[in-house]
Amino acid sequence: MQTDTIKLLRECNAGIKMGESAIKKVLPHAKSNELRHTLEVCKNTHASLGDETHAMLLEHGADTKEPHAIARVMSDMKICAKMMAKESDSQIADVMTDGCDMGIKSLSRYLNKYKHANPEAKSIAKRLIASEEYLENKIRDYL
């Protein structure tokens, strides 16, 4: 149980870092106040879940996990390319919905893989998925 808990929390932590990084990169380019607010809300939710995840990992005597280097570089390149091509709320929505989709799929996969994780760890993963779904739904109007 503890092994699954730690593994799930580490994957959540890495996903949170990826999400926060992406939001921070696109946020300065947002034109709409509503889009900017939505991104801020999601960024704050990720930060809060990140704090919870970090605290739980410490309780279990485990360290955090950084996102895979290749995934981070690919994400950064995609964001930069999209923003260079056309700096618009539509581009932000496009790149962020792709990121949300990847996050939702990955986290769902980890929830299934680490089914013996404790309920608190599963709750964090489910709330993170809900945050990604919220963002994706809120920004569809900008596509």
GROMACS .gro file of N, CA and C in nm:
model
  429
    1MET      N    1   0.082  -0.119   0.000
    1MET     CA    2   0.000   0.000   0.000
    1MET      C    3   0.087   0.126   0.000
    2GLN      N    4   0.188   0.130   0.084
    2GLN     CA    5   0.272   0.249   0.093
    2GLN      C    6   0.346   0.273  -0.037
    3THR      N    7   0.391   0.166  -0.102
    3THR     CA    8   0.463   0.182  -0.229
    3THR      C    9   0.373   0.246  -0.334
    4ASP      N   10   0.250   0.196  -0.347
    4ASP     CA   11   0.157   0.254  -0.443
    4ASP      C   12   0.124   0.398  -0.408
    5THR      N   13   0.111   0.426  -0.280
    5THR     CA   14   0.081   0.562  -0.235
    5THR      C   15   0.193   0.657  -0.277
    6ILE      N   16   0.315   0.619  -0.248
    6ILE     CA   17   0.431   0.703  -0.283
    6ILE      C   18   0.441   0.721  -0.434
    7LYS      N   19   0.424   0.615  -0.509
    7LYS     CA   20   0.435   0.625  -0.655
    7LYS      C   21   0.326   0.716  -0.712
    8LEU      N   22   0.204   0.701  -0.661
    8LEU     CA   23   0.095   0.786  -0.711
    8LEU      C   24   0.120   0.932  -0.675
    9LEU      N   25   0.163   0.956  -0.553
    9LEU     CA   26   0.191   1.094  -0.511
    9LEU      C   27   0.305   1.156  -0.594
   10ARG      N   28   0.406   1.078  -0.624
   10ARG     CA   29   0.518   1.130  -0.705
   10ARG      C   30   0.470   1.166  -0.846
   11GLU      N   31   0.386   1.082  -0.903
   11GLU     CA   32   0.335   1.111  -1.038
   11GLU      C   33   0.245   1.235  -1.035
   12CYS      N   34   0.163   1.247  -0.931
   12CYS     CA   35   0.081   1.367  -0.916
   12CYS      C   36   0.170   1.490  -0.905
   13ASN      N   37   0.275   1.480  -0.825
   13ASN     CA   38   0.366   1.591  -0.805
   13ASN      C   39   0.432   1.633  -0.935
   14ALA      N   40   0.476   1.537  -1.013
   14ALA     CA   41   0.538   1.568  -1.143
   14ALA      C   42   0.437   1.633  -1.237
   15GLY      N   43   0.314   1.582  -1.237
   15GLY     CA   44   0.209   1.640  -1.321
   15GLY      C   45   0.173   1.782  -1.281
   16ILE      N   46   0.171   1.804  -1.151
   16ILE     CA   47   0.142   1.938  -1.100
   16ILE      C   48   0.250   2.036  -1.147
   17LYS      N   49   0.373   1.994  -1.138
   17LYS     CA   50   0.484   2.080  -1.182
   17LYS      C   51   0.473   2.112  -1.331
   18MET      N   52   0.438   2.012  -1.411
   18MET     CA   53   0.422   2.035  -1.555
   18MET      C   54   0.309   2.134  -1.581
   19GLY      N   55   0.196   2.114  -1.513
   19GLY     CA   56   0.081   2.203  -1.531
   19GLY      C   57   0.111   2.345  -1.490
   20GLU      N   58   0.173   2.361  -1.373
   20GLU     CA   59   0.207   2.495  -1.326
   20GLU      C   60   0.303   2.565  -1.422
   21SER      N   61   0.401   2.491  -1.470
   21SER     CA   62   0.499   2.548  -1.563
   21SER      C   63   0.430   2.596  -1.691
   22ALA      N   64   0.341   2.514  -1.745
   22ALA     CA   65   0.270   2.552  -1.868
   22ALA      C   66   0.184   2.675  -1.846
   23ILE      N   67   0.113   2.679  -1.735
   23ILE     CA   68   0.027   2.794  -1.707
   23ILE      C   69   0.111   2.920  -1.693
   24LYS      N   70   0.223   2.911  -1.623
   24LYS     CA   71   0.309   3.029  -1.605
   24LYS      C   72   0.363   3.079  -1.739
   25LYS      N   73   0.387   2.988  -1.833
   25LYS     CA   74   0.440   3.028  -1.963
   25LYS      C   75   0.335   3.100  -2.049
   26VAL      N   76   0.210   3.055  -2.042
   26VAL     CA   77   0.108   3.115  -2.128
   26VAL      C   78   0.038   3.234  -2.064
   27LEU      N   79   0.037   3.241  -1.934
   27LEU     CA   80  -0.037   3.345  -1.862
   27LEU      C   81  -0.004   3.488  -1.908
   28PRO      N   82   0.122   3.523  -1.926
   28PRO     CA   83   0.151   3.661  -1.970
   28PRO      C   84   0.096   3.694  -2.109
   29HIS      N   85   0.063   3.594  -2.187
   29HIS     CA   86   0.014   3.615  -2.323
   29HIS      C   87  -0.139   3.624  -2.331
   30ALA      N   88  -0.208   3.595  -2.222
   30ALA     CA   89  -0.354   3.597  -2.223
   30ALA      C   90  -0.405   3.739  -2.241
   31LYS      N   91  -0.496   3.754  -2.335
   31LYS     CA   92  -0.554   3.885  -2.364
   31LYS      C   93  -0.681   3.909  -2.281
   32SER      N   94  -0.762   3.807  -2.270
   32SER     CA   95  -0.889   3.817  -2.200
   32SER      C   96  -0.869   3.810  -2.048
   33ASN      N   97  -0.936   3.901  -1.978
   33ASN     CA   98  -0.930   3.898  -1.831
   33ASN      C   99  -0.992   3.769  -1.777
   34GLU      N  100  -1.097   3.722  -1.841
   34GLU     CA  101  -1.162   3.599  -1.797
   34GLU      C  102  -1.068   3.479  -1.815
   35LEU      N  103  -1.001   3.472  -1.927
   35LEU     CA  104  -0.905   3.363  -1.949
   35LEU      C  105  -0.792   3.372  -1.847
   36ARG      N  106  -0.741   3.490  -1.827
   36ARG     CA  107  -0.634   3.510  -1.729
   36ARG      C  108  -0.679   3.464  -1.590
   37HIS      N  109  -0.802   3.500  -1.552
   37HIS     CA  110  -0.856   3.460  -1.422
   37HIS      C  111  -0.869   3.307  -1.412
   38THR      N  112  -0.919   3.245  -1.516
   38THR     CA  113  -0.933   3.099  -1.518
   38THR      C  114  -0.798   3.030  -1.502
   39LEU      N  115  -0.698   3.081  -1.573
   39LEU     CA  116  -0.564   3.024  -1.562
   39LEU      C  117  -0.508   3.043  -1.421
   40GLU      N  118  -0.531   3.160  -1.363
   40GLU     CA  119  -0.484   3.187  -1.226
   40GLU      C  120  -0.549   3.092  -1.125
   41VAL      N  121  -0.679   3.071  -1.139
   41VAL     CA  122  -0.751   2.980  -1.050
   41VAL      C  123  -0.691   2.840  -1.059
   42CYS      N  124  -0.668   2.795  -1.180
   42CYS     CA  125  -0.610   2.661  -1.199
   42CYS      C  126  -0.469   2.654  -1.144
   43LYS      N  127  -0.391   2.759  -1.165
   43LYS     CA  128  -0.254   2.763  -1.114
   43LYS      C  129  -0.254   2.757  -0.961
   44ASN      N  130  -0.346   2.829  -0.899
   44ASN     CA  131  -0.356   2.827  -0.753
   44ASN      C  132  -0.402   2.691  -0.700
   45THR      N  133  -0.493   2.628  -0.772
   45THR     CA  134  -0.538   2.494  -0.734
   45THR      C  135  -0.422   2.396  -0.743
   46HIS      N  136  -0.346   2.405  -0.851
   46HIS     CA  137  -0.229   2.318  -0.866
   46HIS      C  138  -0.128   2.342  -0.754
   47ALA      N  139  -0.106   2.467  -0.719
   47ALA     CA  140  -0.010   2.498  -0.612
   47ALA      C  141  -0.056   2.439  -0.479
   48SER      N  142  -0.184   2.451  -0.451
   48SER     CA  143  -0.239   2.395  -0.327
   48SER      C  144  -0.227   2.243  -0.325
   49LEU      N  145  -0.262   2.180  -0.436
   49LEU     CA  146  -0.249   2.034  -0.444
   49LEU      C  147  -0.102   1.993  -0.438
   50GLY      N  148  -0.015   2.074  -0.493
   50GLY     CA  149   0.129   2.048  -0.486
   50GLY      C  150   0.178   2.050  -0.341
   51ASP      N  151   0.129   2.147  -0.265
   51ASP     CA  152   0.165   2.154  -0.123
   51ASP      C  153   0.117   2.030  -0.048
   52GLU      N  154  -0.007   1.989  -0.075
   52GLU     CA  155  -0.061   1.869  -0.011
   52GLU      C  156   0.021   1.745  -0.047
   53THR      N  157   0.051   1.734  -0.175
   53THR     CA  158   0.128   1.619  -0.224
   53THR      C  159   0.265   1.615  -0.159
   54HIS      N  160   0.331   1.729  -0.155
   54HIS     CA  161   0.464   1.737  -0.096
   54HIS      C  162   0.459   1.698   0.053
   55ALA      N  163   0.360   1.749   0.124
   55ALA     CA  164   0.346   1.717   0.267
   55ALA      C  165   0.323   1.567   0.287
   56MET      N  166   0.240   1.507   0.204
   56MET     CA  167   0.214   1.363   0.217
   56MET      C  168   0.339   1.281   0.185
   57LEU      N  169   0.414   1.325   0.085
   57LEU     CA  170   0.538   1.253   0.053
   57LEU      C  171   0.635   1.261   0.170
   58LEU      N  172   0.645   1.377   0.233
   58LEU     CA  173   0.732   1.392   0.350
   58LEU      C  174   0.687   1.301   0.464
   59GLU      N  175   0.555   1.291   0.485
   59GLU     CA  176   0.501   1.202   0.588
   59GLU      C  177   0.543   1.057   0.565
   60HIS      N  178   0.554   1.020   0.438
   60HIS     CA  179   0.592   0.883   0.402
   60HIS      C  180   0.744   0.867   0.387
   61GLY      N  181   0.818   0.973   0.418
   61GLY     CA  182   0.963   0.967   0.408
   61GLY      C  183   1.014   0.959   0.266
   62ALA      N  184   0.938   1.015   0.172
   62ALA     CA  185   0.975   1.009   0.030
   62ALA      C  186   0.999   1.149  -0.024
   63ASP      N  187   1.073   1.153  -0.134
   63ASP     CA  188   1.099   1.281  -0.198
   63ASP      C  189   1.004   1.302  -0.315
   64THR      N  190   1.007   1.422  -0.372
   64THR     CA  191   0.921   1.454  -0.485
   64THR      C  192   0.985   1.401  -0.614
   65LYS      N  193   0.909   1.411  -0.721
   65LYS     CA  194   0.958   1.366  -0.850
   65LYS      C  195   0.948   1.482  -0.949
   66GLU      N  196   1.055   1.503  -1.022
   66GLU     CA  197   1.054   1.603  -1.128
   66GLU      C  198   0.991   1.542  -1.253
   67PRO      N  199   0.926   1.624  -1.333
   67PRO     CA  200   0.874   1.573  -1.460
   67PRO      C  201   0.989   1.520  -1.546
   68HIS      N  202   0.960   1.423  -1.629
   68HIS     CA  203   1.060   1.367  -1.719
   68HIS      C  204   1.115   1.480  -1.805
   69ALA      N  205   1.246   1.485  -1.818
   69ALA     CA  206   1.313   1.594  -1.889
   69ALA      C  207   1.264   1.608  -2.033
   70ILE      N  208   1.247   1.497  -2.101
   70ILE     CA  209   1.202   1.503  -2.241
   70ILE      C  210   1.061   1.559  -2.248
   71ALA      N  211   0.974   1.517  -2.157
   71ALA     CA  212   0.837   1.569  -2.155
   71ALA      C  213   0.836   1.719  -2.130
   72ARG      N  214   0.919   1.764  -2.039
   72ARG     CA  215   0.924   1.908  -2.008
   72ARG      C  216   0.975   1.987  -2.129
   73VAL      N  217   1.080   1.938  -2.194
   73VAL     CA  218   1.135   2.008  -2.310
   73VAL      C  219   1.033   2.011  -2.424
   74MET      N  220   0.967   1.899  -2.447
   74MET     CA  221   0.867   1.894  -2.554
   74MET      C  222   0.752   1.990  -2.526
   75SER      N  223   0.709   1.995  -2.402
   75SER     CA  224   0.602   2.087  -2.363
   75SER      C  225   0.645   2.232  -2.384
   76ASP      N  226   0.764   2.265  -2.339
   76ASP     CA  227   0.816   2.401  -2.355
   76ASP      C  228   0.826   2.439  -2.503
   77MET      N  229   0.875   2.347  -2.584
   77MET     CA  230   0.890   2.373  -2.727
   77MET      C  231   0.754   2.397  -2.793
   78LYS      N  232   0.656   2.314  -2.755
   78LYS     CA  233   0.523   2.328  -2.814
   78LYS      C  234   0.462   2.463  -2.777
   79ILE      N  235   0.474   2.499  -2.650
   79ILE     CA  236   0.419   2.627  -2.605
   79ILE      C  237   0.487   2.742  -2.679
   80CYS      N  238   0.619   2.740  -2.685
   80CYS     CA  239   0.693   2.847  -2.753
   80CYS      C  240   0.655   2.856  -2.900
   81ALA      N  241   0.647   2.743  -2.966
   81ALA     CA  242   0.613   2.741  -3.109
   81ALA      C  243   0.473   2.796  -3.132
   82LYS      N  244   0.378   2.755  -3.051
   82LYS     CA  245   0.240   2.803  -3.067
   82LYS      C  246   0.231   2.953  -3.041
   83MET      N  247   0.300   3.000  -2.940
   83MET     CA  248   0.294   3.142  -2.905
   83MET      C  249   0.368   3.227  -3.008
   84MET      N  250   0.474   3.173  -3.068
   84MET     CA  251   0.545   3.246  -3.172
   84MET      C  252   0.463   3.252  -3.300
   85ALA      N  253   0.390   3.145  -3.329
   85ALA     CA  254   0.310   3.141  -3.451
   85ALA      C  255   0.199   3.245  -3.447
   86LYS      N  256   0.133   3.253  -3.332
   86LYS     CA  257   0.024   3.349  -3.317
   86LYS      C  258  -0.006   3.363  -3.169
   87GLU      N  259   0.024   3.478  -3.117
   87GLU     CA  260   0.001   3.503  -2.975
   87GLU      C  261  -0.146   3.544  -2.956
   88SER      N  262  -0.228   3.447  -2.915
   88SER     CA  263  -0.371   3.475  -2.899
   88SER      C  264  -0.431   3.384  -2.792
   89ASP      N  265  -0.548   3.422  -2.746
   89ASP     CA  266  -0.618   3.340  -2.649
   89ASP      C  267  -0.654   3.204  -2.709
   90SER      N  268  -0.680   3.203  -2.838
   90SER     CA  269  -0.710   3.078  -2.907
   90SER      C  270  -0.591   2.981  -2.902
   91GLN      N  271  -0.472   3.034  -2.924
   91GLN     CA  272  -0.351   2.950  -2.917
   91GLN      C  273  -0.329   2.899  -2.775
   92ILE      N  274  -0.352   2.985  -2.677
   92ILE     CA  275  -0.339   2.943  -2.538
   92ILE      C  276  -0.437   2.830  -2.509
   93ALA      N  277  -0.561   2.847  -2.550
   93ALA     CA  278  -0.662   2.743  -2.528
   93ALA      C  279  -0.623   2.613  -2.597
   94ASP      N  280  -0.569   2.625  -2.717
   94ASP     CA  281  -0.527   2.506  -2.792
   94ASP      C  282  -0.418   2.429  -2.719
   95VAL      N  283  -0.314   2.498  -2.679
   95VAL     CA  284  -0.202   2.430  -2.614
   95VAL      C  285  -0.241   2.378  -2.475
   96MET      N  286  -0.324   2.454  -2.404
   96MET     CA  287  -0.363   2.413  -2.269
   96MET      C  288  -0.461   2.295  -2.272
   97THR      N  289  -0.551   2.290  -2.370
   97THR     CA  290  -0.642   2.175  -2.375
   97THR      C  291  -0.564   2.048  -2.409
   98ASP      N  292  -0.463   2.059  -2.494
   98ASP     CA  293  -0.378   1.942  -2.521
   98ASP      C  294  -0.309   1.896  -2.393
   99GLY      N  295  -0.257   1.990  -2.316
   99GLY     CA  296  -0.191   1.956  -2.190
   99GLY      C  297  -0.287   1.894  -2.090
  100CYS      N  298  -0.407   1.950  -2.082
  100CYS     CA  299  -0.508   1.895  -1.991
  100CYS      C  300  -0.542   1.752  -2.029
  101ASP      N  301  -0.560   1.729  -2.159
  101ASP     CA  302  -0.591   1.592  -2.206
  101ASP      C  303  -0.481   1.494  -2.164
  102MET      N  304  -0.356   1.534  -2.184
  102MET     CA  305  -0.245   1.446  -2.146
  102MET      C  306  -0.243   1.423  -1.995
  103GLY      N  307  -0.267   1.528  -1.919
  103GLY     CA  308  -0.268   1.515  -1.774
  103GLY      C  309  -0.379   1.424  -1.725
  104ILE      N  310  -0.497   1.441  -1.780
  104ILE     CA  311  -0.611   1.359  -1.740
  104ILE      C  312  -0.585   1.212  -1.772
  105LYS      N  313  -0.534   1.186  -1.892
  105LYS     CA  314  -0.505   1.047  -1.930
  105LYS      C  315  -0.397   0.986  -1.841
  106SER      N  316  -0.290   1.060  -1.819
  106SER     CA  317  -0.180   1.008  -1.737
  106SER      C  318  -0.225   0.982  -1.594
  107LEU      N  319  -0.293   1.078  -1.535
  107LEU     CA  320  -0.337   1.061  -1.397
  107LEU      C  321  -0.437   0.947  -1.384
  108SER      N  322  -0.526   0.934  -1.480
  108SER     CA  323  -0.622   0.823  -1.477
  108SER      C  324  -0.548   0.689  -1.486
  109ARG      N  325  -0.447   0.684  -1.571
  109ARG     CA  326  -0.366   0.563  -1.586
  109ARG      C  327  -0.297   0.530  -1.453
  110TYR      N  328  -0.241   0.632  -1.386
  110TYR     CA  329  -0.172   0.608  -1.259
  110TYR      C  330  -0.270   0.568  -1.149
  111LEU      N  331  -0.389   0.624  -1.149
  111LEU     CA  332  -0.490   0.582  -1.051
  111LEU      C  333  -0.521   0.433  -1.068
  112ASN      N  334  -0.531   0.388  -1.192
  112ASN     CA  335  -0.557   0.246  -1.217
  112ASN      C  336  -0.436   0.159  -1.184
  113LYS      N  337  -0.319   0.208  -1.215
  113LYS     CA  338  -0.196   0.132  -1.192
  113LYS      C  339  -0.165   0.117  -1.043
  114TYR      N  340  -0.185   0.224  -0.968
  114TYR     CA  341  -0.152   0.224  -0.825
  114TYR      C  342  -0.280   0.216  -0.742
  115LYS      N  343  -0.359   0.113  -0.768
  115LYS     CA  344  -0.491   0.101  -0.705
  115LYS      C  345  -0.485   0.075  -0.555
  116HIS      N  346  -0.367   0.038  -0.504
  116HIS     CA  347  -0.355   0.012  -0.360
  116HIS      C  348  -0.306   0.135  -0.283
  117ALA      N  349  -0.299   0.249  -0.352
  117ALA     CA  350  -0.261   0.374  -0.284
  117ALA      C  351  -0.367   0.409  -0.181
  118ASN      N  352  -0.326   0.482  -0.078
  118ASN     CA  353  -0.423   0.515   0.026
  118ASN      C  354  -0.527   0.615  -0.027
  119PRO      N  355  -0.641   0.624   0.040
  119PRO     CA  356  -0.750   0.709  -0.007
  119PRO      C  357  -0.711   0.857  -0.021
  120GLU      N  358  -0.623   0.906   0.066
  120GLU     CA  359  -0.583   1.047   0.057
  120GLU      C  360  -0.506   1.075  -0.071
  121ALA      N  361  -0.417   0.984  -0.108
  121ALA     CA  362  -0.341   0.999  -0.233
  121ALA      C  363  -0.435   0.992  -0.353
  122LYS      N  364  -0.529   0.900  -0.350
  122LYS     CA  365  -0.625   0.889  -0.459
  122LYS      C  366  -0.710   1.016  -0.469
  123SER      N  367  -0.743   1.072  -0.354
  123SER     CA  368  -0.822   1.195  -0.353
  123SER      C  369  -0.746   1.309  -0.421
  124ILE      N  370  -0.618   1.321  -0.393
  124ILE     CA  371  -0.538   1.425  -0.458
  124ILE      C  372  -0.538   1.404  -0.609
  125ALA      N  373  -0.517   1.281  -0.653
  125ALA     CA  374  -0.516   1.253  -0.797
  125ALA      C  375  -0.651   1.288  -0.860
  126LYS      N  376  -0.759   1.254  -0.793
  126LYS     CA  377  -0.893   1.282  -0.847
  126LYS      C  378  -0.921   1.432  -0.849
  127ARG      N  379  -0.875   1.505  -0.748
  127ARG     CA  380  -0.894   1.650  -0.748
  127ARG      C  381  -0.809   1.716  -0.855
  128LEU      N  382  -0.692   1.661  -0.880
  128LEU     CA  383  -0.607   1.714  -0.986
  128LEU      C  384  -0.672   1.690  -1.123
  129ILE      N  385  -0.727   1.572  -1.142
  129ILE     CA  386  -0.801   1.543  -1.266
  129ILE      C  387  -0.918   1.641  -1.281
  130ALA      N  388  -0.990   1.664  -1.172
  130ALA     CA  389  -1.104   1.756  -1.176
  130ALA      C  390  -1.058   1.897  -1.212
  131SER      N  391  -0.943   1.938  -1.162
  131SER     CA  392  -0.890   2.070  -1.194
  131SER      C  393  -0.856   2.080  -1.343
  132GLU      N  394  -0.797   1.974  -1.397
  132GLU     CA  395  -0.764   1.972  -1.540
  132GLU      C  396  -0.892   1.976  -1.625
  133GLU      N  397  -0.993   1.901  -1.583
  133GLU     CA  398  -1.121   1.899  -1.656
  133GLU      C  399  -1.188   2.037  -1.648
  134TYR      N  400  -1.181   2.100  -1.532
  134TYR     CA  401  -1.238   2.234  -1.515
  134TYR      C  402  -1.172   2.332  -1.613
  135LEU      N  403  -1.039   2.332  -1.615
  135LEU     CA  404  -0.968   2.423  -1.704
  135LEU      C  405  -1.004   2.396  -1.849
  136GLU      N  406  -1.002   2.271  -1.886
  136GLU     CA  407  -1.032   2.235  -2.025
  136GLU      C  408  -1.172   2.282  -2.065
  137ASN      N  409  -1.269   2.263  -1.979
  137ASN     CA  410  -1.406   2.305  -2.009
  137ASN      C  411  -1.420   2.456  -2.014
  138LYS      N  412  -1.353   2.527  -1.924
  138LYS     CA  413  -1.364   2.673  -1.917
  138LYS      C  414  -1.301   2.742  -2.039
  139ILE      N  415  -1.199   2.680  -2.097
  139ILE     CA  416  -1.129   2.751  -2.205
  139ILE      C  417  -1.170   2.704  -2.345
  140ARG      N  418  -1.264   2.613  -2.353
  140ARG     CA  419  -1.311   2.566  -2.485
  140ARG      C  420  -1.367   2.680  -2.570
  141ASP      N  421  -1.429   2.778  -2.505
  141ASP     CA  422  -1.487   2.889  -2.579
  141ASP      C  423  -1.383   2.973  -2.653
  142TYR      N  424  -1.257   2.957  -2.615
  142TYR     CA  425  -1.150   3.033  -2.678
  142TYR      C  426  -1.089   2.961  -2.799
  143LEU      N  427  -1.123   2.835  -2.818
  143LEU     CA  428  -1.066   2.758  -2.929
  143LEU      C  429  -1.111   2.813  -3.063
   0.00000   0.00000   0.00000
